[in-house]
Tab-separated table of C-alpha atoms in Angstrom:
chain	number	residue	atom	x	y	z
A	12	MET	CA	55.787	108.485	120.866
A	13	ALA	CA	56.422	105.694	123.367
A	14	GLN	CA	58.323	106.318	126.568
A	15	ILE	CA	61.262	103.976	127.132
A	16	THR	CA	63.835	103.191	129.810
A	17	LEU	CA	67.583	103.668	129.542
A	18	ILE	CA	68.160	99.985	128.807
A	19	GLU	CA	65.502	100.076	126.082
A	20	ALA	CA	67.208	103.152	124.621
A	21	VAL	CA	70.460	101.173	124.371
A	22	THR	CA	68.641	98.388	122.510
A	23	GLN	CA	66.939	100.918	120.258
A	24	ALA	CA	70.219	102.616	119.355
A	25	LEU	CA	71.916	99.304	118.584
A	26	ALA	CA	69.011	98.199	116.402
A	27	TRP	CA	68.980	101.486	114.473
A	28	GLU	CA	72.688	101.428	113.746
A	29	MET	CA	72.735	97.754	112.804
A	30	ALA	CA	69.833	98.313	110.410
A	31	HIS	CA	71.553	101.249	108.725
A	32	ASP	CA	75.200	100.129	108.787
A	33	PRO	CA	76.002	96.505	107.888
A	34	SER	CA	79.521	96.839	109.324
A	35	VAL	CA	78.127	97.058	112.885
A	36	VAL	CA	78.265	93.797	114.844
A	37	VAL	CA	77.512	93.018	118.476
A	38	LEU	CA	79.482	90.466	120.464
A	39	GLY	CA	79.730	89.291	124.039
A	40	GLU	CA	78.710	86.660	126.539
A	41	ASP	CA	75.026	85.695	126.178
A	42	VAL	CA	74.231	88.752	124.032
A	43	GLY	CA	72.504	86.673	121.353
A	44	VAL	CA	70.145	83.922	122.432
A	45	ASN	CA	69.561	85.383	125.904
A	46	GLY	CA	69.753	89.047	124.943
A	47	GLY	CA	72.371	89.856	127.572
A	48	VAL	CA	72.289	89.750	131.366
A	49	PHE	CA	70.212	92.943	131.491
A	50	ARG	CA	68.465	92.264	128.142
A	51	ALA	CA	70.204	95.179	126.419
A	52	THR	CA	70.523	93.139	123.203
A	53	GLN	CA	67.193	91.343	123.431
A	54	GLY	CA	65.739	90.488	120.033
A	55	LEU	CA	68.769	91.632	118.041
A	56	GLN	CA	70.008	88.164	117.099
A	57	GLN	CA	66.535	87.174	115.923
A	58	LYS	CA	66.437	90.298	113.745
A	59	PHE	CA	69.995	90.419	112.416
A	60	GLY	CA	71.201	86.830	112.718
A	61	PRO	CA	73.988	85.050	114.656
A	62	GLU	CA	76.736	86.360	112.360
A	63	ARG	CA	76.043	89.939	113.485
A	64	VAL	CA	74.995	89.272	117.096
A	65	ILE	CA	77.652	86.864	118.273
A	66	ASP	CA	77.555	84.794	121.458
A	67	THR	CA	81.165	84.426	122.581
A	68	PRO	CA	82.830	82.094	125.078
A	69	LEU	CA	83.066	83.297	128.682
A	70	ASP	CA	86.387	84.958	127.945
A	71	GLU	CA	86.684	88.733	128.181
A	72	THR	CA	90.253	88.712	126.836
A	73	THR	CA	89.108	87.026	123.637
A	74	ILE	CA	86.160	89.416	123.275
A	75	ALA	CA	88.469	92.428	123.477
A	76	GLY	CA	91.015	90.916	121.092
A	77	LEU	CA	88.360	89.984	118.536
A	78	THR	CA	87.054	93.524	118.713
A	79	VAL	CA	90.444	95.017	117.855
A	80	GLY	CA	90.896	92.615	114.948
A	81	MET	CA	87.435	93.233	113.540
A	82	ALA	CA	87.779	96.999	113.781
A	83	THR	CA	91.143	97.145	112.018
A	84	GLN	CA	89.547	95.311	109.101
A	85	GLY	CA	86.730	97.815	108.634
A	86	MET	CA	84.005	96.468	110.908
A	87	LYS	CA	82.378	98.391	113.768
A	88	PRO	CA	82.157	95.967	116.681
A	89	VAL	CA	80.177	96.747	119.816
A	90	ALA	CA	81.513	94.464	122.560
A	91	GLU	CA	79.734	93.913	125.851
A	92	ALA	CA	81.360	93.158	129.188
A	93	GLN	CA	78.624	91.673	131.359
A	94	PHE	CA	79.668	93.881	134.293
A	95	GLU	CA	82.319	96.551	134.594
A	96	GLY	CA	84.070	94.469	137.244
A	97	PHE	CA	84.717	91.847	134.549
A	98	ILE	CA	86.498	94.308	132.289
A	99	TYR	CA	89.999	93.992	133.750
A	100	PRO	CA	91.058	91.100	131.463
A	101	MET	CA	89.990	93.298	128.515
A	102	MET	CA	92.288	96.154	129.490
A	103	GLU	CA	95.323	94.574	127.837
A	104	HIS	CA	93.747	94.830	124.396
A	105	ILE	CA	91.960	98.119	125.099
A	106	ALA	CA	94.991	99.972	126.464
A	107	CYS	CA	97.785	98.330	124.474
A	108	HIS	CA	96.086	97.913	121.096
A	109	ALA	CA	92.679	99.565	120.593
A	110	ALA	CA	93.678	102.925	122.030
A	111	ARG	CA	97.141	102.938	120.372
A	112	MET	CA	96.334	101.624	116.911
A	113	ARG	CA	95.884	104.961	115.141
A	114	ASN	CA	99.093	106.348	116.625
A	115	ARG	CA	101.054	103.123	116.171
A	116	THR	CA	100.216	102.862	112.467
A	117	ARG	CA	100.411	106.637	111.842
A	118	GLY	CA	96.768	106.689	110.872
A	119	ARG	CA	96.830	103.680	108.554
A	120	LEU	CA	94.614	101.635	110.892
A	121	HIS	CA	92.091	102.680	113.495
A	122	VAL	CA	89.742	100.924	115.890
A	123	ALA	CA	86.141	102.096	115.528
A	124	ALA	CA	84.925	99.970	118.428
A	125	VAL	CA	82.629	100.446	121.394
A	126	TYR	CA	83.136	98.596	124.666
A	127	ARG	CA	79.844	98.568	126.592
A	128	ALA	CA	79.680	97.717	130.275
A	129	PRO	CA	76.946	97.911	132.924
A	130	TRP	CA	78.486	100.207	135.531
A	131	GLY	CA	78.220	101.017	139.221
A	132	GLY	CA	76.431	99.859	142.329
A	133	GLY	CA	72.993	100.120	143.815
A	134	ILE	CA	71.458	96.840	142.622
A	135	ARG	CA	72.342	94.627	145.623
A	136	ALA	CA	75.032	92.692	143.743
A	137	PRO	CA	78.504	91.453	144.820
A	138	GLU	CA	81.534	93.713	144.445
A	139	HIS	CA	82.711	92.572	140.991
A	140	HIS	CA	79.212	93.389	139.754
A	141	SER	CA	79.078	96.857	141.328
A	142	GLU	CA	82.317	98.647	140.518
A	143	ALA	CA	82.735	102.228	139.378
A	144	ASN	CA	86.219	102.487	137.911
A	145	GLU	CA	85.801	104.792	134.926
A	146	HIS	CA	88.793	106.805	136.162
A	147	LEU	CA	91.122	103.942	135.215
A	148	PHE	CA	90.243	104.471	131.565
A	149	THR	CA	90.458	108.262	131.568
A	150	ASN	CA	94.240	107.957	131.871
A	151	ILE	CA	94.569	106.028	128.591
A	152	PRO	CA	95.397	108.248	125.587
A	153	GLY	CA	93.351	107.571	122.475
A	154	LEU	CA	90.287	106.363	124.347
A	155	ARG	CA	86.974	108.127	124.893
A	156	VAL	CA	84.988	107.486	128.072
A	157	VAL	CA	81.238	108.096	127.823
A	158	MET	CA	78.509	107.633	130.428
A	159	PRO	CA	74.842	108.488	129.801
A	160	SER	CA	72.446	109.439	132.567
A	161	SER	CA	69.056	109.262	130.847
A	162	PRO	CA	67.293	107.287	128.117
A	163	ALA	CA	67.600	110.123	125.583
A	164	ARG	CA	71.296	110.598	126.246
A	165	ALA	CA	71.897	106.841	126.173
A	166	TYR	CA	70.326	106.643	122.713
A	167	GLY	CA	72.078	109.671	121.231
A	168	LEU	CA	75.469	109.071	122.792
A	169	LEU	CA	75.577	105.375	121.868
A	170	LEU	CA	74.851	106.244	118.238
A	171	ALA	CA	77.671	108.798	118.343
A	172	ALA	CA	80.014	106.289	119.987
A	173	ILE	CA	79.390	103.646	117.316
A	174	ARG	CA	79.999	106.220	114.572
A	175	ASP	CA	83.208	107.498	116.150
A	176	PRO	CA	86.341	106.339	114.277
A	177	ASP	CA	88.206	105.620	117.511
A	178	PRO	CA	87.521	103.359	120.515
A	179	VAL	CA	84.920	104.370	123.078
A	180	MET	CA	84.295	103.010	126.566
A	181	PHE	CA	80.527	103.251	127.038
A	182	PHE	CA	79.566	102.773	130.672
A	183	GLU	CA	75.862	102.280	131.378
A	184	PRO	CA	74.715	103.067	134.948
A	185	LYS	CA	72.710	99.943	135.656
A	186	ARG	CA	71.092	101.380	138.797
A	187	ILE	CA	69.009	103.595	136.514
A	188	TYR	CA	68.547	101.091	133.665
A	189	ARG	CA	64.813	100.852	134.445
A	190	GLN	CA	64.375	103.610	137.012
A	191	TYR	CA	62.339	105.958	134.836
A	192	LYS	CA	61.154	106.467	131.281
A	193	GLU	CA	61.156	109.336	128.813
A	194	GLU	CA	60.219	109.907	125.201
A	195	VAL	CA	63.081	109.065	122.852
A	196	PRO	CA	62.507	109.503	119.105
A	197	ASP	CA	63.949	106.555	117.182
A	198	ASP	CA	65.264	108.832	114.446
A	199	GLY	CA	68.976	107.976	114.364
A	200	GLU	CA	69.935	111.428	115.636
A	201	ALA	CA	73.207	111.252	117.587
A	202	LEU	CA	74.122	113.586	120.416
A	203	PRO	CA	77.515	115.298	120.378
A	204	LEU	CA	80.405	113.672	122.175
A	205	ASP	CA	82.955	115.669	124.172
A	206	VAL	CA	80.432	118.164	125.560
A	207	CYS	CA	78.782	118.544	128.955
A	208	PHE	CA	75.045	119.008	129.350
A	209	VAL	CA	73.807	121.776	131.650
A	210	LEU	CA	70.685	120.183	133.103
A	211	ARG	CA	69.732	123.026	135.424
A	212	ASP	CA	70.730	126.689	135.520
A	213	GLY	CA	71.840	128.190	138.811
A	214	GLN	CA	73.610	131.173	140.357
A	215	ASP	CA	75.035	130.086	143.718
A	216	VAL	CA	76.906	126.785	143.302
A	217	THR	CA	77.893	124.450	140.455
A	218	LEU	CA	77.202	120.725	140.927
A	219	VAL	CA	79.216	118.553	138.521
A	220	THR	CA	78.463	114.861	138.130
A	221	TRP	CA	77.921	111.979	135.696
A	222	GLY	CA	76.170	108.632	135.382
A	223	ALA	CA	73.701	107.423	137.991
A	224	GLN	CA	74.637	110.251	140.375
A	225	VAL	CA	72.849	112.751	138.134
A	226	LYS	CA	69.602	111.668	139.801
A	227	GLU	CA	70.778	112.406	143.359
A	228	THR	CA	72.469	115.606	142.235
A	229	LEU	CA	69.267	116.948	140.669
A	230	GLU	CA	67.370	115.996	143.822
A	231	ALA	CA	69.996	117.821	145.882
A	232	ALA	CA	69.495	120.894	143.689
A	233	ASP	CA	65.756	120.700	144.424
A	234	ALA	CA	66.460	120.453	148.158
A	235	LEU	CA	68.849	123.415	148.021
A	236	ALA	CA	66.252	125.462	146.146
A	237	LYS	CA	63.937	125.101	149.151
A	238	GLU	CA	66.657	126.813	151.183
A	239	GLY	CA	66.937	129.614	148.659
A	240	ILE	CA	70.152	128.243	147.110
A	241	SER	CA	70.294	128.193	143.297
A	242	ALA	CA	72.390	125.258	142.062
A	243	GLU	CA	73.568	124.720	138.493
A	244	VAL	CA	73.782	121.014	137.561
A	245	ILE	CA	76.228	119.770	134.908
A	246	ASP	CA	76.259	116.222	133.528
A	247	LEU	CA	79.671	115.429	132.027
A	248	ALA	CA	78.229	112.703	129.732
A	249	THR	CA	81.623	112.415	128.025
A	250	VAL	CA	83.984	111.998	130.947
A	251	LYS	CA	87.010	112.064	128.648
A	252	PRO	CA	87.883	114.196	126.789
A	253	LEU	CA	86.544	116.630	129.350
A	254	ASP	CA	84.564	119.675	128.265
A	255	PHE	CA	86.219	121.853	130.888
A	256	ASP	CA	85.091	125.112	129.274
A	257	THR	CA	81.473	124.489	130.270
A	258	ILE	CA	82.495	123.823	133.881
A	259	ALA	CA	84.773	126.864	134.014
A	260	GLU	CA	82.053	129.099	132.581
A	261	SER	CA	79.618	127.885	135.238
A	262	VAL	CA	82.109	128.356	138.094
A	263	ALA	CA	82.884	131.878	136.854
A	264	LYS	CA	79.197	132.583	137.456
A	265	THR	CA	78.540	130.664	140.697
A	266	HIS	CA	82.045	130.895	142.277
A	267	ARG	CA	81.572	127.542	144.010
A	268	CYS	CA	81.784	123.920	142.897
A	269	VAL	CA	80.814	120.490	144.229
A	270	ILE	CA	81.885	117.385	142.280
A	271	VAL	CA	79.891	114.194	142.775
A	272	HIS	CA	80.954	110.705	141.687
A	273	GLU	CA	80.496	107.109	142.777
A	274	ALA	CA	84.087	105.940	142.257
A	275	PRO	CA	86.503	105.860	145.211
A	276	ARG	CA	87.760	109.275	146.224
A	277	THR	CA	91.517	108.942	145.731
A	278	ALA	CA	92.466	109.616	142.088
A	279	GLY	CA	88.825	109.547	141.047
A	280	PHE	CA	88.065	111.722	138.027
A	281	GLY	CA	86.719	114.410	140.315
A	282	ALA	CA	90.310	115.069	141.387
A	283	GLU	CA	91.187	115.915	137.771
A	284	ILE	CA	88.321	118.398	137.559
A	285	ALA	CA	89.335	119.957	140.875
A	286	ALA	CA	92.932	120.243	139.688
A	287	ARG	CA	91.904	121.999	136.492
A	288	LEU	CA	89.752	124.410	138.458
A	289	ALA	CA	92.774	125.167	140.668
A	290	GLU	CA	94.905	125.779	137.573
A	291	HIS	CA	92.484	127.802	135.489
A	292	SER	CA	89.664	129.081	137.719
A	293	MET	CA	91.388	129.845	141.023
A	294	PHE	CA	90.387	133.499	141.047
A	295	ASP	CA	86.757	132.665	140.269
A	296	LEU	CA	86.406	130.423	143.329
A	297	TYR	CA	85.140	131.867	146.608
A	298	ALA	CA	85.528	128.520	148.440
A	299	PRO	CA	87.513	125.300	148.104
A	300	VAL	CA	86.125	122.738	145.667
A	301	GLU	CA	84.158	120.021	147.455
A	302	ARG	CA	84.051	116.350	146.408
A	303	VAL	CA	81.259	113.942	147.329
A	304	THR	CA	82.408	110.467	146.344
A	305	GLY	CA	82.530	106.805	147.131
A	306	TYR	CA	85.028	105.731	149.756
A	307	ASP	CA	88.500	104.246	149.371
A	308	THR	CA	87.173	100.749	149.964
A	309	HIS	CA	85.636	98.015	147.888
A	310	ILE	CA	81.936	98.654	147.531
A	311	PRO	CA	80.205	96.818	150.401
A	312	LEU	CA	77.435	94.268	150.183
A	313	PHE	CA	73.859	95.460	149.946
A	314	ARG	CA	73.304	96.211	153.636
A	315	LEU	CA	75.803	99.087	153.484
A	316	GLU	CA	75.718	99.712	149.746
A	317	MET	CA	73.604	102.864	149.836
A	318	LYS	CA	75.791	104.246	152.642
A	319	TYR	CA	78.723	104.023	150.233
A	320	LEU	CA	77.045	105.811	147.352
A	321	PRO	CA	76.805	109.631	147.298
A	322	SER	CA	73.480	110.645	148.811
A	323	VAL	CA	71.311	113.717	148.443
A	324	GLN	CA	72.136	114.706	152.013
A	325	ARG	CA	75.896	114.485	151.474
A	326	ILE	CA	75.634	116.618	148.337
A	327	VAL	CA	73.486	119.214	150.090
A	328	GLU	CA	75.894	119.410	153.018
A	329	ALA	CA	78.863	119.879	150.678
A	330	ALA	CA	77.064	122.709	148.875
A	331	ARG	CA	76.264	124.360	152.192
A	332	ARG	CA	79.946	124.204	153.168
A	333	THR	CA	80.981	126.057	150.011
A	334	LEU	CA	78.455	128.768	150.783
A	335	ALA	CA	79.574	129.103	154.403
A	336	VAL	CA	83.030	130.367	153.431
């Protein structure tokens, strides 16, 4: 079995679903002839034709509106925003139509659509190409927010997202698009949505994260292990709806929690997790919940970019603080 990268897993999942479900179409800017900015859709137009892999005008509003229309008529569109920072013009259709359609029509219509977007910083790009704003979408009822952190999870979660009867925001951490490879069977097996993945068992502190930060968080767990600290690592995978039970079960065991995310600190999704822990797990906690996040600024240009992103050292120091109480 060949080892593939995360971006290749996205392509593989799209190809599988398009081959097995003729209602699946892909649309976006340069997704056809060029195969997308990051080549996530490379080769798909040659295989499935221009009527199923559609190059659109440079107009995110139109892409989002077309997606809603297609989905209400029984198709399963997968729309690509070239970068997450370009997704703001799409929010009108996503928030006001895609996410509301089932409720608005009392179940008569629904929007089985996926909105893909390369997400986050770390690739030396300008600010509109490096944003991490998944928290803006977690506040929209009727919308799932999914973010894989490995090739296998990208493949399985994208298949599940396409098969979901309601709209899904699928954010792909581009910093790890080609960072490492793993074996991914091309068998059409989806992974479950709405559940966290416990990537590492631990006894002393729970580290909760998602997306590209899974890498640094696992490295922080390795560093803590050298100090005799056993860290449990949880990858949200589906940011919303949140599988809080898995987090609460872990915190009941470790009694400490550090939340790691790239988005700015204020009103980032880590604040929601911390609030739920305060509401439901207060008596399990031996120390205040720590957050290691981006800063309340626009992501800087490349010279300071890695200073902005959560680092292994910052995660380790936060874990140490919880254990010092």
